[in-house]
Amino acid sequence: MQQLLDRFIESRGWTGDWAIELVYFLGMLFFAVALLLVVVTPFTGIVSWAERRIAARMQSRVGPNRVGPQGILQWAADGLKCILKEDLIPEDADRILFTAAPYLVFSGLFGAFAVLPFSEHLVIADLDVGAFYVMAITSLVPLGIIMSGWASNNKWSLLGGMRSAAQIISYEIPGALSLLAVVIAAGTLSLQGIIRAQGWSPADWFLFRSPFLFTGFFYFFVANLAEGNRTPFDLPEAESELVAGYSTEYSGMRFAFFMLAEWANLYVVASVVNVAFLGGWNVPPIAEGVARTLLQIVVFAAKSLVLVFVIIWIRWTLPRLRVDQMMLLCWKYLVPLSFLNVLGTAVWMMIVPEGSAAGRIASWILVLVGLSLLGLFGLRVRRNLKDADVERPRLSPIA
């Protein structure tokens, strides 16, 4: 034990009165964790309210509108209700695994926030292996879901857990390969390093850096939707056929932890996609000091929240896939295409050097292609709304 303690002290570079430095280190670690809890928990609650309001508008309903202005405090009321509910554990359940599973799921996503760079200077831990850390820490989520399904001693929960094992672990492969292509292009595993390898202009983002990274963005986004159990890949929690899947037997705050993890995952997915493909916190050189940091935070949050809205939009638009369709999409299409994407990125970097005239021309062509696809999508939505003759719902004054 003493040898392990000495090696830890040596690795930290501490000298002299190391006990004081250890206490300071643990205090700062506790402060960082407490700060994350204070920030992340209300954010996940607000996202839950926003998703319910967006879903209501898409379905010509009002949504939560009673608790607070426009129902914005509904998440707080729901949280209080979950705290007051009785915590039930099935008689034949594995009590230890059943109790630990929701905390393991929440910890896996909560830990990912430690390396998310909200600005050039606002990051809790700028790890040299940040991309690898995110993939590793979020792998605790499927482990917790499988544990909850197995420990519940319920056939529906067990089926949900097994679906999770098949789905999340499978989709980690194309997700990791798509992120590997970005790592190759950036030359680093650090999330801050990946952002610095890009620029504030769309032509400098990895999304438009090469045709392979352009397609890799869609592979990565779809794989992360599947890993996060979001529709159309919400098979582990398919309430229409599995009651509630892996969380069927949970109540009170243990059930709330599963929901908090799902909504926290929205921002984690959006932030990682933002870092990898959309330039992260990069802003034009129009401010310095604190003003620049604040601008970076706003830009990073705006990009991520747009992606969060897209994820919510997809959930309330597309129907759920069958299990065989979900696995076919992964193994027959996404995995081989992701492999080709990694090889194509490496070959492109050898043929078209970074910063060359050919590379800049290719980037701007891809920007035009992206804008064209976005414009066509907007026209399609506008035509569908016109054909459906959709009217704006008449809301009550309370709404």
Short mmCIF file of C-alpha atoms in Angstrom, two decimals:
data_model
loop_
_atom_site.label_atom_id
_atom_site.label_comp_id
_atom_site.label_asym_id
_atom_site.label_seq_id
_atom_site.Cartn_x
_atom_site.Cartn_y
_atom_site.Cartn_z
CA MET A 1 0.00 0.00 0.00
CA GLN A 2 2.85 2.36 0.87
CA GLN A 3 4.50 1.64 -2.49
CA LEU A 4 1.30 2.49 -4.35
CA LEU A 5 0.97 5.74 -2.39
CA ASP A 6 4.62 6.64 -3.13
CA ARG A 7 4.14 5.96 -6.85
CA PHE A 8 1.00 8.13 -6.90
CA ILE A 9 2.83 11.00 -5.16
CA GLU A 10 5.74 10.67 -7.60
CA SER A 11 3.40 10.67 -10.62
CA ARG A 12 1.79 13.90 -9.41
CA GLY A 13 5.20 15.57 -8.97
CA TRP A 14 4.49 16.46 -5.35
CA THR A 15 7.35 17.36 -3.03
CA GLY A 16 7.69 18.50 0.57
CA ASP A 17 4.47 18.38 2.55
CA TRP A 18 2.60 16.12 0.16
CA ALA A 19 -0.27 15.56 2.59
CA ILE A 20 -1.40 19.19 2.22
CA GLU A 21 -1.14 18.93 -1.55
CA LEU A 22 -3.16 15.69 -1.46
CA VAL A 23 -5.91 17.34 0.58
CA TYR A 24 -5.93 20.26 -1.86
CA PHE A 25 -6.13 17.85 -4.80
CA LEU A 26 -9.05 15.93 -3.26
CA GLY A 27 -10.80 19.19 -2.37
CA MET A 28 -10.57 20.48 -5.94
CA LEU A 29 -11.78 17.11 -7.22
CA PHE A 30 -14.79 17.24 -4.89
CA PHE A 31 -15.51 20.84 -5.96
CA ALA A 32 -15.42 19.86 -9.65
CA VAL A 33 -17.81 16.93 -9.06
CA ALA A 34 -20.19 19.10 -7.02
CA LEU A 35 -20.13 21.80 -9.72
CA LEU A 36 -20.97 19.23 -12.37
CA LEU A 37 -23.89 17.94 -10.31
CA VAL A 38 -25.22 21.46 -9.77
CA VAL A 39 -24.98 22.26 -13.51
CA VAL A 40 -25.81 18.92 -15.16
CA THR A 41 -28.84 17.93 -13.07
CA PRO A 42 -30.92 21.09 -13.76
CA PHE A 43 -29.83 20.97 -17.41
CA THR A 44 -31.12 17.44 -17.87
CA GLY A 45 -34.40 18.46 -16.23
CA ILE A 46 -34.80 21.45 -18.55
CA VAL A 47 -34.04 19.24 -21.57
CA SER A 48 -36.78 16.84 -20.44
CA TRP A 49 -39.23 19.76 -20.34
CA ALA A 50 -38.06 21.02 -23.74
CA GLU A 51 -38.45 17.60 -25.33
CA ARG A 52 -42.00 17.24 -24.03
CA ARG A 53 -42.92 20.70 -25.31
CA ILE A 54 -41.36 20.05 -28.73
CA ALA A 55 -43.09 16.67 -28.95
CA ALA A 56 -46.40 18.31 -28.05
CA ARG A 57 -46.08 20.93 -30.79
CA MET A 58 -45.19 18.26 -33.34
CA GLN A 59 -48.34 16.37 -32.34
CA SER A 60 -50.58 19.49 -32.16
CA ARG A 61 -50.76 19.34 -28.36
CA VAL A 62 -49.84 21.84 -25.66
CA GLY A 63 -47.56 19.77 -23.44
CA PRO A 64 -46.64 20.58 -19.82
CA ASN A 65 -47.86 24.11 -19.08
CA ARG A 66 -49.08 24.22 -15.47
CA VAL A 67 -46.01 24.33 -13.22
CA GLY A 68 -44.21 27.64 -13.70
CA PRO A 69 -44.23 29.91 -16.77
CA GLN A 70 -44.94 27.73 -19.84
CA GLY A 71 -44.51 24.71 -17.55
CA ILE A 72 -40.74 25.23 -17.27
CA LEU A 73 -40.69 23.99 -13.65
CA GLN A 74 -42.37 20.69 -14.54
CA TRP A 75 -39.02 18.90 -14.31
CA ALA A 76 -38.58 20.08 -10.70
CA ALA A 77 -42.08 18.82 -9.80
CA ASP A 78 -41.32 15.47 -11.44
CA GLY A 79 -38.04 15.20 -9.57
CA LEU A 80 -39.75 15.95 -6.24
CA LYS A 81 -42.41 13.35 -7.03
CA CYS A 82 -39.73 10.71 -7.74
CA ILE A 83 -37.97 11.52 -4.46
CA LEU A 84 -41.23 11.06 -2.52
CA LYS A 85 -42.20 7.81 -4.26
CA GLU A 86 -41.59 4.50 -2.51
CA ASP A 87 -38.39 2.71 -3.55
CA LEU A 88 -39.48 -0.83 -4.39
CA ILE A 89 -37.18 -3.80 -5.01
CA PRO A 90 -38.73 -7.06 -6.34
CA GLU A 91 -38.62 -9.91 -3.86
CA ASP A 92 -36.60 -12.28 -6.10
CA ALA A 93 -34.32 -9.60 -7.59
CA ASP A 94 -30.57 -9.51 -7.08
CA ARG A 95 -30.60 -6.64 -4.58
CA ILE A 96 -26.97 -5.61 -4.98
CA LEU A 97 -26.94 -5.47 -8.79
CA PHE A 98 -30.48 -4.07 -8.90
CA THR A 99 -29.48 -1.22 -6.59
CA ALA A 100 -26.17 -0.42 -8.28
CA ALA A 101 -27.32 -0.48 -11.94
CA PRO A 102 -28.97 2.98 -12.23
CA TYR A 103 -26.04 4.69 -10.50
CA LEU A 104 -23.61 2.96 -12.85
CA VAL A 105 -25.60 4.21 -15.87
CA PHE A 106 -25.71 7.77 -14.55
CA SER A 107 -22.02 7.74 -13.56
CA GLY A 108 -20.98 6.63 -17.03
CA LEU A 109 -22.59 9.65 -18.68
CA PHE A 110 -21.85 12.03 -15.81
CA GLY A 111 -18.14 11.23 -16.06
CA ALA A 112 -18.06 12.20 -19.74
CA PHE A 113 -18.72 15.84 -18.82
CA ALA A 114 -15.29 15.99 -17.17
CA VAL A 115 -13.48 16.22 -20.53
CA LEU A 116 -16.00 18.21 -22.59
CA PRO A 117 -14.30 21.50 -23.56
CA PHE A 118 -16.90 24.29 -23.27
CA SER A 119 -14.30 26.89 -24.24
CA GLU A 120 -10.57 27.24 -24.75
CA HIS A 121 -10.02 27.48 -20.99
CA LEU A 122 -13.23 26.01 -19.52
CA VAL A 123 -12.65 22.27 -19.22
CA ILE A 124 -12.33 20.23 -16.04
CA ALA A 125 -9.71 17.77 -17.36
CA ASP A 126 -7.91 18.29 -20.67
CA LEU A 127 -6.73 14.72 -21.09
CA ASP A 128 -4.31 13.76 -23.84
CA VAL A 129 -6.57 10.75 -24.46
CA GLY A 130 -9.88 12.61 -24.13
CA ALA A 131 -11.54 10.90 -27.12
CA PHE A 132 -10.56 7.47 -25.80
CA TYR A 133 -11.76 8.45 -22.30
CA VAL A 134 -15.22 9.41 -23.61
CA MET A 135 -15.59 6.09 -25.44
CA ALA A 136 -14.40 4.19 -22.34
CA ILE A 137 -16.43 5.96 -19.65
CA THR A 138 -19.67 5.84 -21.63
CA SER A 139 -19.19 2.08 -21.99
CA LEU A 140 -20.37 1.83 -18.38
CA VAL A 141 -23.89 2.66 -19.61
CA PRO A 142 -24.62 -0.64 -21.43
CA LEU A 143 -23.08 -2.50 -18.50
CA GLY A 144 -25.52 -0.82 -16.11
CA ILE A 145 -28.48 -1.47 -18.43
CA ILE A 146 -27.58 -5.16 -18.76
CA MET A 147 -27.20 -5.36 -14.97
CA SER A 148 -30.61 -3.80 -14.42
CA GLY A 149 -32.29 -6.20 -16.85
CA TRP A 150 -30.64 -9.28 -15.37
CA ALA A 151 -31.06 -8.29 -11.71
CA SER A 152 -34.77 -7.43 -12.03
CA ASN A 153 -35.76 -11.09 -12.48
CA ASN A 154 -38.36 -9.98 -15.03
CA LYS A 155 -38.59 -11.42 -18.53
CA TRP A 156 -39.36 -8.03 -20.10
CA SER A 157 -36.44 -6.41 -18.31
CA LEU A 158 -34.16 -9.28 -19.30
CA LEU A 159 -35.14 -8.90 -22.98
CA GLY A 160 -34.46 -5.16 -22.74
CA GLY A 161 -31.05 -5.81 -21.22
CA MET A 162 -30.12 -8.35 -23.88
CA ARG A 163 -31.24 -6.01 -26.64
CA SER A 164 -29.04 -3.38 -25.08
CA ALA A 165 -26.07 -5.73 -25.10
CA ALA A 166 -26.59 -6.49 -28.78
CA GLN A 167 -27.34 -2.91 -29.81
CA ILE A 168 -25.01 -0.65 -27.86
CA ILE A 169 -21.95 -2.87 -28.04
CA SER A 170 -22.48 -3.39 -31.79
CA TYR A 171 -22.90 0.31 -32.57
CA GLU A 172 -19.81 1.22 -30.55
CA ILE A 173 -17.74 -0.23 -33.43
CA PRO A 174 -18.86 2.16 -36.23
CA GLY A 175 -18.94 5.01 -33.70
CA ALA A 176 -15.35 4.38 -32.62
CA LEU A 177 -14.16 3.94 -36.22
CA SER A 178 -15.80 7.20 -37.31
CA LEU A 179 -14.14 9.00 -34.40
CA LEU A 180 -10.84 7.33 -35.31
CA ALA A 181 -10.98 9.02 -38.73
CA VAL A 182 -11.23 12.39 -36.94
CA VAL A 183 -8.33 11.46 -34.66
CA ILE A 184 -6.22 10.60 -37.72
CA ALA A 185 -7.07 13.95 -39.32
CA ALA A 186 -6.33 15.91 -36.12
CA GLY A 187 -3.26 13.90 -35.10
CA THR A 188 -4.33 13.81 -31.44
CA LEU A 189 -6.74 12.12 -29.04
CA SER A 190 -7.20 15.31 -27.00
CA LEU A 191 -10.62 16.89 -27.47
CA GLN A 192 -9.06 20.34 -27.16
CA GLY A 193 -6.45 19.33 -29.75
CA ILE A 194 -9.20 18.16 -32.14
CA ILE A 195 -10.92 21.54 -31.82
CA ARG A 196 -7.67 23.47 -32.33
CA ALA A 197 -7.03 21.46 -35.50
CA GLN A 198 -10.17 23.07 -36.94
CA GLY A 199 -11.22 26.71 -37.35
CA TRP A 200 -14.22 28.97 -36.97
CA SER A 201 -15.09 28.93 -40.69
CA PRO A 202 -17.26 25.98 -41.87
CA ALA A 203 -14.65 25.21 -44.53
CA ASP A 204 -12.18 24.56 -41.68
CA TRP A 205 -14.44 22.13 -39.84
CA PHE A 206 -13.69 18.42 -40.14
CA LEU A 207 -17.24 17.97 -41.45
CA PHE A 208 -16.15 19.61 -44.72
CA ARG A 209 -12.43 18.74 -44.61
CA SER A 210 -12.77 15.73 -46.92
CA PRO A 211 -15.51 13.61 -48.53
CA PHE A 212 -14.71 10.77 -46.11
CA LEU A 213 -15.10 12.92 -43.01
CA PHE A 214 -18.30 14.36 -44.50
CA THR A 215 -19.86 10.91 -44.70
CA GLY A 216 -18.22 9.91 -41.43
CA PHE A 217 -20.27 12.61 -39.68
CA PHE A 218 -23.49 10.77 -40.55
CA TYR A 219 -22.08 7.38 -39.55
CA PHE A 220 -20.96 8.79 -36.20
CA PHE A 221 -24.26 10.58 -35.57
CA VAL A 222 -26.37 7.50 -36.35
CA ALA A 223 -24.12 5.25 -34.23
CA ASN A 224 -24.43 7.61 -31.27
CA LEU A 225 -28.22 7.71 -31.63
CA ALA A 226 -28.21 3.91 -31.38
CA GLU A 227 -25.78 3.89 -28.42
CA GLY A 228 -27.99 6.38 -26.61
CA ASN A 229 -31.15 4.26 -27.09
CA ARG A 230 -32.84 7.10 -28.94
CA THR A 231 -35.63 6.55 -31.46
CA PRO A 232 -35.58 4.89 -33.98
CA PHE A 233 -33.16 2.70 -31.99
CA ASP A 234 -34.95 2.63 -28.60
CA LEU A 235 -35.32 -1.17 -28.63
CA PRO A 236 -34.02 -1.75 -25.04
CA GLU A 237 -36.86 0.45 -23.68
CA ALA A 238 -39.54 -0.37 -26.28
CA GLU A 239 -42.58 0.35 -24.10
CA SER A 240 -45.03 -0.93 -26.72
CA GLU A 241 -43.69 -4.49 -26.51
CA LEU A 242 -41.49 -4.58 -23.38
CA VAL A 243 -43.60 -2.43 -20.98
CA ALA A 244 -40.53 -0.29 -20.20
CA GLY A 245 -37.72 -2.72 -20.92
CA TYR A 246 -34.78 -2.75 -18.55
CA SER A 247 -36.35 -0.14 -16.21
CA THR A 248 -39.73 -1.88 -15.76
CA GLU A 249 -39.19 -2.86 -12.11
CA TYR A 250 -37.65 0.44 -11.00
CA SER A 251 -39.44 3.17 -9.07
CA GLY A 252 -38.66 6.43 -7.33
CA MET A 253 -35.22 7.98 -7.74
CA ARG A 254 -33.67 4.83 -9.18
CA PHE A 255 -36.04 5.14 -12.14
CA ALA A 256 -35.30 8.87 -12.32
CA PHE A 257 -31.57 8.14 -12.67
CA PHE A 258 -32.24 6.19 -15.87
CA MET A 259 -34.21 9.13 -17.28
CA LEU A 260 -31.58 11.67 -16.17
CA ALA A 261 -28.92 9.59 -17.92
CA GLU A 262 -30.95 9.52 -21.14
CA TRP A 263 -31.38 13.29 -21.23
CA ALA A 264 -27.79 13.96 -20.15
CA ASN A 265 -26.73 11.70 -23.00
CA LEU A 266 -28.36 14.11 -25.47
CA TYR A 267 -25.90 16.85 -24.59
CA VAL A 268 -22.93 14.47 -24.39
CA VAL A 269 -23.66 13.12 -27.90
CA ALA A 270 -24.25 16.61 -29.29
CA SER A 271 -21.06 17.95 -27.69
CA VAL A 272 -18.85 15.12 -28.96
CA VAL A 273 -20.26 15.52 -32.49
CA ASN A 274 -19.68 19.27 -32.16
CA VAL A 275 -16.07 18.76 -31.05
CA ALA A 276 -15.30 16.15 -33.70
CA PHE A 277 -16.94 17.68 -36.77
CA LEU A 278 -18.31 21.21 -36.18
CA GLY A 279 -15.33 23.14 -34.87
CA GLY A 280 -16.32 23.14 -31.19
CA TRP A 281 -15.74 26.50 -29.51
CA ASN A 282 -13.79 28.08 -32.39
CA VAL A 283 -14.85 31.72 -32.94
CA PRO A 284 -13.61 34.54 -35.21
CA PRO A 285 -10.77 36.66 -33.75
CA ILE A 286 -13.06 39.53 -32.75
CA ALA A 287 -12.59 39.50 -28.97
CA GLU A 288 -9.95 38.84 -26.35
CA GLY A 289 -9.81 37.80 -22.72
CA VAL A 290 -13.05 37.16 -20.85
CA ALA A 291 -15.20 38.36 -23.77
CA ARG A 292 -13.60 35.76 -26.03
CA THR A 293 -14.18 33.00 -23.47
CA LEU A 294 -17.85 33.96 -23.09
CA LEU A 295 -18.26 34.03 -26.88
CA GLN A 296 -16.70 30.57 -27.12
CA ILE A 297 -19.10 29.22 -24.47
CA VAL A 298 -22.10 30.68 -26.33
CA VAL A 299 -20.95 29.30 -29.71
CA PHE A 300 -20.23 25.84 -28.29
CA ALA A 301 -23.58 25.73 -26.47
CA ALA A 302 -25.50 26.99 -29.54
CA LYS A 303 -24.04 24.32 -31.84
CA SER A 304 -24.67 21.58 -29.29
CA LEU A 305 -28.24 22.67 -28.55
CA VAL A 306 -29.07 22.71 -32.28
CA LEU A 307 -27.92 19.08 -32.42
CA VAL A 308 -29.97 18.29 -29.30
CA PHE A 309 -33.04 19.70 -31.09
CA VAL A 310 -32.28 17.55 -34.16
CA ILE A 311 -32.07 14.42 -31.97
CA ILE A 312 -35.41 15.28 -30.36
CA TRP A 313 -36.88 16.03 -33.79
CA ILE A 314 -35.80 12.59 -35.06
CA ARG A 315 -37.34 10.86 -32.05
CA TRP A 316 -40.78 12.31 -32.68
CA THR A 317 -40.63 11.84 -36.45
CA LEU A 318 -39.32 8.35 -37.25
CA PRO A 319 -40.89 5.02 -36.25
CA ARG A 320 -38.97 2.39 -34.31
CA LEU A 321 -36.95 -0.18 -36.28
CA ARG A 322 -37.25 -3.92 -35.82
CA VAL A 323 -34.38 -5.67 -34.06
CA ASP A 324 -33.21 -7.42 -37.23
CA GLN A 325 -33.29 -4.14 -39.20
CA MET A 326 -31.26 -2.42 -36.49
CA MET A 327 -28.54 -5.09 -36.48
CA LEU A 328 -28.53 -5.28 -40.29
CA LEU A 329 -27.93 -1.53 -40.52
CA CYS A 330 -24.97 -1.81 -38.16
CA TRP A 331 -23.13 -4.91 -39.40
CA LYS A 332 -23.97 -4.85 -43.10
CA TYR A 333 -23.66 -1.12 -43.75
CA LEU A 334 -22.19 1.06 -40.98
CA VAL A 335 -19.28 -1.18 -39.94
CA PRO A 336 -17.81 -1.76 -43.45
CA LEU A 337 -18.47 1.85 -44.46
CA SER A 338 -16.73 3.07 -41.31
CA PHE A 339 -13.70 0.90 -42.09
CA LEU A 340 -13.56 2.36 -45.61
CA ASN A 341 -13.96 5.81 -44.09
CA VAL A 342 -10.83 5.39 -41.93
CA LEU A 343 -8.76 4.13 -44.88
CA GLY A 344 -10.13 6.85 -47.15
CA THR A 345 -9.25 9.57 -44.63
CA ALA A 346 -5.66 8.33 -44.40
CA VAL A 347 -5.31 8.16 -48.21
CA TRP A 348 -6.88 11.62 -48.64
CA MET A 349 -4.38 13.13 -46.18
CA MET A 350 -1.50 11.68 -48.21
CA ILE A 351 -2.87 12.84 -51.58
CA VAL A 352 -4.26 16.24 -50.53
CA PRO A 353 -1.98 17.93 -47.94
CA GLU A 354 -3.64 20.06 -45.29
CA GLY A 355 -3.82 23.74 -46.26
CA SER A 356 -3.19 23.10 -49.96
CA ALA A 357 -5.20 24.86 -52.67
CA ALA A 358 -6.83 21.57 -53.70
CA GLY A 359 -7.85 20.93 -50.11
CA ARG A 360 -9.43 24.39 -49.75
CA ILE A 361 -11.34 24.01 -53.00
CA ALA A 362 -12.61 20.57 -51.93
CA SER A 363 -13.70 22.00 -48.56
CA TRP A 364 -15.74 24.81 -50.13
CA ILE A 365 -17.31 22.36 -52.59
CA LEU A 366 -18.40 20.21 -49.66
CA VAL A 367 -19.77 23.32 -47.90
CA LEU A 368 -21.90 24.04 -50.99
CA VAL A 369 -23.03 20.41 -51.10
CA GLY A 370 -24.03 20.58 -47.44
CA LEU A 371 -25.96 23.82 -47.93
CA SER A 372 -27.69 22.34 -50.98
CA LEU A 373 -28.78 19.26 -49.04
CA LEU A 374 -30.02 21.46 -46.20
CA GLY A 375 -31.95 23.63 -48.67
CA LEU A 376 -33.55 20.60 -50.34
CA PHE A 377 -34.53 19.26 -46.94
CA GLY A 378 -36.13 22.60 -46.04
CA LEU A 379 -38.10 22.64 -49.28
CA ARG A 380 -39.29 19.08 -48.64
CA VAL A 381 -40.49 19.99 -45.15
CA ARG A 382 -42.26 23.08 -46.49
CA ARG A 383 -44.00 21.03 -49.20
CA ASN A 384 -45.09 18.36 -46.72
CA LEU A 385 -46.55 20.99 -44.40
CA LYS A 386 -48.41 22.56 -47.32
CA ASP A 387 -49.76 19.20 -48.53
CA ALA A 388 -50.88 18.28 -45.02
CA ASP A 389 -52.53 21.70 -44.59
CA VAL A 390 -51.15 21.93 -41.04
CA GLU A 391 -52.52 24.80 -38.98
CA ARG A 392 -50.88 26.27 -35.91
CA PRO A 393 -52.66 24.85 -32.82
CA ARG A 394 -54.76 27.32 -30.87
CA LEU A 395 -53.28 27.36 -27.38
CA SER A 396 -55.08 28.40 -24.24
CA PRO A 397 -53.93 31.54 -22.38
CA ILE A 398 -52.33 29.29 -19.75
CA ALA A 399 -49.96 27.91 -22.43
#
